[in-house]
Amino acid sequence: MSREAALLESPTLRRSLCDRVEALDRVKAVVLLPDGLHITTRMVADYFEVGERAINAVIHRHRAELVDNGLKVIHRNAKAQVGPGCNLQPNSNGGWRTALYPRRAVLNVAMVLRRSEVARRVRSQLLDAEEAAAAPVDRDALFAAAERRVLAGEVGDRLAACERMVLADRALVRAMSARLCEAAHDLRELREDVAELRRGLGRLGAVRPRRWGLGR
């Protein structure tokens, strides 16, 4: 059985997904009544691009499930609670009533309404989101993506500047090290020259007294 078929047939699966109302707006914007919470049967039919009869058939087959997800029927004396756009309809007793659907109930309709391309797209969004949420999290990939975002912003610019400073300091240290090596070499040569000079002076001092003795 496909995932969509399972959703169409399983009240338990539908119940587990009824909070994911964001799937509706990913397909079409839901225009709400002035109360900001509900829409009517006519508005539900317009959203799914079907006739009201199709929505009423869904209510007939799945009323308990829809009521659990917030579907309610109001009468004339409750019209003021939802504003003038609710379009109350006459019932068989000559009174006035209308069904009001919160977003959870609208999503519930999408999960059981078969002959609607919009409902099919909502089910697809819903199942894709569920599959993505159930997929194992690749923490290394998440950290790598976060690192890329950080390095692409101001922090990355600062790190690049610090890296350039470090490289410049390293170049200066290498130049100073080379100069110190040259100075050490020059010092060794100077010491050797001084030692050679001292040896020469020592030899000269040993020769002069003998020459002076021969002249007397």
Short mmCIF file of C-alpha atoms in Angstrom, two decimals:
data_model
loop_
_atom_site.label_atom_id
_atom_site.label_comp_id
_atom_site.label_asym_id
_atom_site.label_seq_id
_atom_site.Cartn_x
_atom_site.Cartn_y
_atom_site.Cartn_z
CA MET A 1 0.00 0.00 0.00
CA SER A 2 1.31 3.43 -0.92
CA ARG A 3 1.77 6.12 1.71
CA GLU A 4 -1.09 8.18 0.25
CA ALA A 5 -3.41 5.17 0.23
CA ALA A 6 -2.51 4.48 3.86
CA LEU A 7 -3.33 8.09 4.74
CA LEU A 8 -6.69 7.89 2.98
CA GLU A 9 -7.60 4.69 4.81
CA SER A 10 -6.06 5.04 8.28
CA PRO A 11 -7.74 7.29 10.90
CA THR A 12 -4.80 6.62 13.23
CA LEU A 13 -2.29 7.91 10.70
CA ARG A 14 -4.45 10.95 9.99
CA ARG A 15 -4.75 11.68 13.69
CA SER A 16 -0.98 11.67 14.05
CA LEU A 17 -0.61 14.29 11.30
CA CYS A 18 -3.45 16.73 12.01
CA ASP A 19 -1.14 19.24 13.73
CA ARG A 20 0.89 19.80 10.55
CA VAL A 21 -1.47 22.50 9.25
CA GLU A 22 1.43 24.35 7.57
CA ALA A 23 1.03 21.85 4.71
CA LEU A 24 -2.12 23.74 3.65
CA ASP A 25 -0.35 27.06 3.06
CA ARG A 26 2.46 25.35 1.20
CA VAL A 27 -0.11 24.52 -1.48
CA LYS A 28 -2.55 27.48 -1.26
CA ALA A 29 -3.19 30.28 1.18
CA VAL A 30 -6.16 29.60 3.46
CA VAL A 31 -8.40 32.69 3.65
CA LEU A 32 -10.03 32.78 7.09
CA LEU A 33 -13.23 34.39 8.36
CA PRO A 34 -12.97 37.66 10.33
CA ASP A 35 -12.48 35.66 13.54
CA GLY A 36 -9.10 34.56 12.14
CA LEU A 37 -9.75 30.93 13.09
CA HIS A 38 -12.37 29.31 10.86
CA ILE A 39 -13.70 28.94 7.33
CA THR A 40 -17.10 27.78 6.06
CA THR A 41 -18.08 24.83 3.91
CA ARG A 42 -18.26 27.11 0.86
CA MET A 43 -14.72 28.38 1.58
CA VAL A 44 -13.43 24.83 2.09
CA ALA A 45 -14.94 23.83 -1.26
CA ASP A 46 -13.32 26.85 -2.93
CA TYR A 47 -9.96 25.98 -1.40
CA PHE A 48 -10.07 22.42 -2.71
CA GLU A 49 -11.66 23.53 -5.99
CA VAL A 50 -14.63 21.19 -5.67
CA GLY A 51 -18.35 21.61 -5.09
CA GLU A 52 -19.92 21.91 -1.65
CA ARG A 53 -21.59 18.53 -2.22
CA ALA A 54 -18.16 16.84 -2.14
CA ILE A 55 -17.34 18.53 1.19
CA ASN A 56 -20.73 17.59 2.65
CA ALA A 57 -20.08 13.99 1.61
CA VAL A 58 -16.78 14.08 3.51
CA ILE A 59 -18.60 15.40 6.59
CA HIS A 60 -21.17 12.61 6.30
CA ARG A 61 -18.46 9.90 6.14
CA HIS A 62 -16.02 11.32 8.69
CA ARG A 63 -18.09 13.54 11.01
CA ALA A 64 -16.69 12.16 14.28
CA GLU A 65 -13.13 12.54 13.09
CA LEU A 66 -13.75 16.10 11.86
CA VAL A 67 -15.49 17.06 15.11
CA ASP A 68 -12.46 15.78 17.02
CA ASN A 69 -10.40 18.18 14.90
CA GLY A 70 -12.58 21.18 15.67
CA LEU A 71 -15.48 21.12 13.19
CA LYS A 72 -18.54 22.76 14.71
CA VAL A 73 -21.98 23.88 13.58
CA ILE A 74 -23.31 27.26 14.68
CA HIS A 75 -26.83 28.69 14.43
CA ARG A 76 -28.30 32.13 13.84
CA ASN A 77 -27.72 33.37 17.38
CA ALA A 78 -23.99 32.59 17.15
CA LYS A 79 -23.39 34.38 13.85
CA ALA A 80 -21.96 37.47 15.53
CA GLN A 81 -19.09 35.37 16.89
CA VAL A 82 -17.57 34.89 13.44
CA GLY A 83 -18.57 38.08 11.64
CA PRO A 84 -20.70 38.84 8.60
CA GLY A 85 -18.79 36.60 6.19
CA CYS A 86 -19.99 33.25 7.50
CA ASN A 87 -23.04 32.93 5.16
CA LEU A 88 -25.46 30.96 7.34
CA GLN A 89 -27.57 28.47 5.37
CA PRO A 90 -31.19 27.47 6.02
CA ASN A 91 -31.80 23.99 7.43
CA SER A 92 -34.83 21.73 7.12
CA ASN A 93 -36.46 23.23 10.21
CA GLY A 94 -36.42 26.70 8.77
CA GLY A 95 -33.58 27.81 11.04
CA TRP A 96 -30.11 28.97 10.05
CA ARG A 97 -26.82 27.20 10.61
CA THR A 98 -23.36 26.76 9.14
CA ALA A 99 -20.36 24.49 9.65
CA LEU A 100 -17.11 26.10 10.72
CA TYR A 101 -13.75 24.47 10.11
CA PRO A 102 -10.53 25.37 11.91
CA ARG A 103 -7.30 24.68 10.07
CA ARG A 104 -6.97 21.20 11.64
CA ALA A 105 -10.38 20.23 10.25
CA VAL A 106 -9.46 21.63 6.82
CA LEU A 107 -6.31 19.50 6.87
CA ASN A 108 -8.44 16.54 7.91
CA VAL A 109 -10.62 17.12 4.83
CA ALA A 110 -7.49 17.18 2.66
CA MET A 111 -6.49 13.79 4.02
CA VAL A 112 -9.76 12.11 2.99
CA LEU A 113 -10.95 14.10 -0.04
CA ARG A 114 -10.13 11.92 -3.03
CA ARG A 115 -11.27 13.84 -6.13
CA SER A 116 -9.33 17.04 -5.65
CA GLU A 117 -5.92 17.85 -7.09
CA VAL A 118 -5.39 20.44 -4.35
CA ALA A 119 -6.13 17.84 -1.65
CA ARG A 120 -3.71 15.42 -3.33
CA ARG A 121 -0.97 18.09 -3.29
CA VAL A 122 -1.63 18.79 0.39
CA ARG A 123 -1.30 15.08 1.16
CA SER A 124 1.96 15.00 -0.78
CA GLN A 125 3.31 17.96 1.21
CA LEU A 126 2.18 16.34 4.44
CA LEU A 127 3.79 12.99 3.72
CA ASP A 128 7.02 14.54 2.45
CA ALA A 129 7.31 16.59 5.65
CA GLU A 130 6.69 13.48 7.75
CA GLU A 131 9.31 11.52 5.83
CA ALA A 132 11.86 14.34 6.22
CA ALA A 133 11.17 14.55 9.96
CA ALA A 134 11.63 10.79 10.33
CA ALA A 135 14.88 10.69 8.34
CA PRO A 136 18.09 10.26 10.38
CA VAL A 137 19.91 13.52 11.04
CA ASP A 138 23.37 13.80 9.48
CA ARG A 139 25.03 15.86 12.22
CA ASP A 140 28.29 16.20 10.31
CA ALA A 141 26.44 17.65 7.33
CA LEU A 142 24.51 20.04 9.58
CA PHE A 143 27.71 21.25 11.25
CA ALA A 144 29.41 21.64 7.88
CA ALA A 145 26.49 23.69 6.56
CA ALA A 146 26.52 25.85 9.70
CA GLU A 147 30.25 26.36 9.33
CA ARG A 148 29.81 27.44 5.71
CA ARG A 149 27.16 29.96 6.73
CA VAL A 150 29.37 31.36 9.49
CA LEU A 151 32.43 31.61 7.28
CA ALA A 152 30.41 33.31 4.55
CA GLY A 153 29.41 36.17 6.89
CA GLU A 154 31.09 38.77 9.08
CA VAL A 155 32.73 36.15 11.26
CA GLY A 156 34.36 34.65 8.16
CA ASP A 157 35.68 38.09 7.15
CA ARG A 158 37.21 38.55 10.59
CA LEU A 159 38.76 35.10 10.53
CA ALA A 160 40.23 35.81 7.10
CA ALA A 161 41.72 39.08 8.39
CA CYS A 162 43.20 37.27 11.39
CA GLU A 163 44.64 34.62 9.09
CA ARG A 164 46.30 37.30 6.96
CA MET A 165 47.80 38.88 10.09
CA VAL A 166 49.11 35.52 11.27
CA LEU A 167 50.67 34.83 7.87
CA ALA A 168 52.29 38.29 7.89
CA ASP A 169 53.63 37.71 11.40
CA ARG A 170 55.03 34.34 10.33
CA ALA A 171 56.79 35.96 7.37
CA LEU A 172 58.27 38.61 9.70
CA VAL A 173 59.43 35.94 12.14
CA ARG A 174 61.07 33.98 9.31
CA ALA A 175 62.85 37.14 8.10
CA MET A 176 64.04 37.96 11.61
CA SER A 177 65.19 34.37 12.11
CA ALA A 178 67.19 34.51 8.87
CA ARG A 179 68.73 37.85 9.91
CA LEU A 180 69.67 36.43 13.32
CA CYS A 181 71.32 33.46 11.63
CA GLU A 182 73.34 35.84 9.46
CA ALA A 183 74.30 37.88 12.54
CA ALA A 184 75.37 34.71 14.37
CA HIS A 185 77.49 33.70 11.38
CA ASP A 186 79.10 37.17 11.26
CA LEU A 187 79.76 36.96 15.02
CA ARG A 188 81.47 33.60 14.65
CA GLU A 189 83.68 34.98 11.88
CA LEU A 190 84.49 38.03 14.01
CA ARG A 191 85.43 35.82 16.95
CA GLU A 192 87.67 33.73 14.69
CA ASP A 193 89.33 36.92 13.39
CA VAL A 194 89.89 38.17 16.94
CA ALA A 195 91.33 34.82 17.97
CA GLU A 196 93.66 34.84 14.95
CA LEU A 197 94.73 38.39 15.78
CA ARG A 198 95.48 37.41 19.34
CA ARG A 199 97.56 34.46 18.19
CA GLY A 200 99.46 36.76 15.83
CA LEU A 201 100.11 39.26 18.59
CA GLY A 202 101.27 36.44 20.82
CA ARG A 203 103.77 35.26 18.23
CA LEU A 204 104.95 38.82 17.70
CA GLY A 205 105.50 39.29 21.42
CA ALA A 206 107.62 36.12 21.58
CA VAL A 207 109.88 37.21 18.67
CA ARG A 208 110.69 40.82 19.71
CA PRO A 209 112.72 40.08 22.90
CA ARG A 210 115.12 37.80 21.02
CA ARG A 211 115.71 40.49 18.40
CA TRP A 212 116.47 43.04 21.10
CA GLY A 213 118.97 40.67 22.73
CA LEU A 214 120.97 40.25 19.50
CA GLY A 215 121.45 44.01 19.14
CA ARG A 216 123.36 44.50 22.47
#
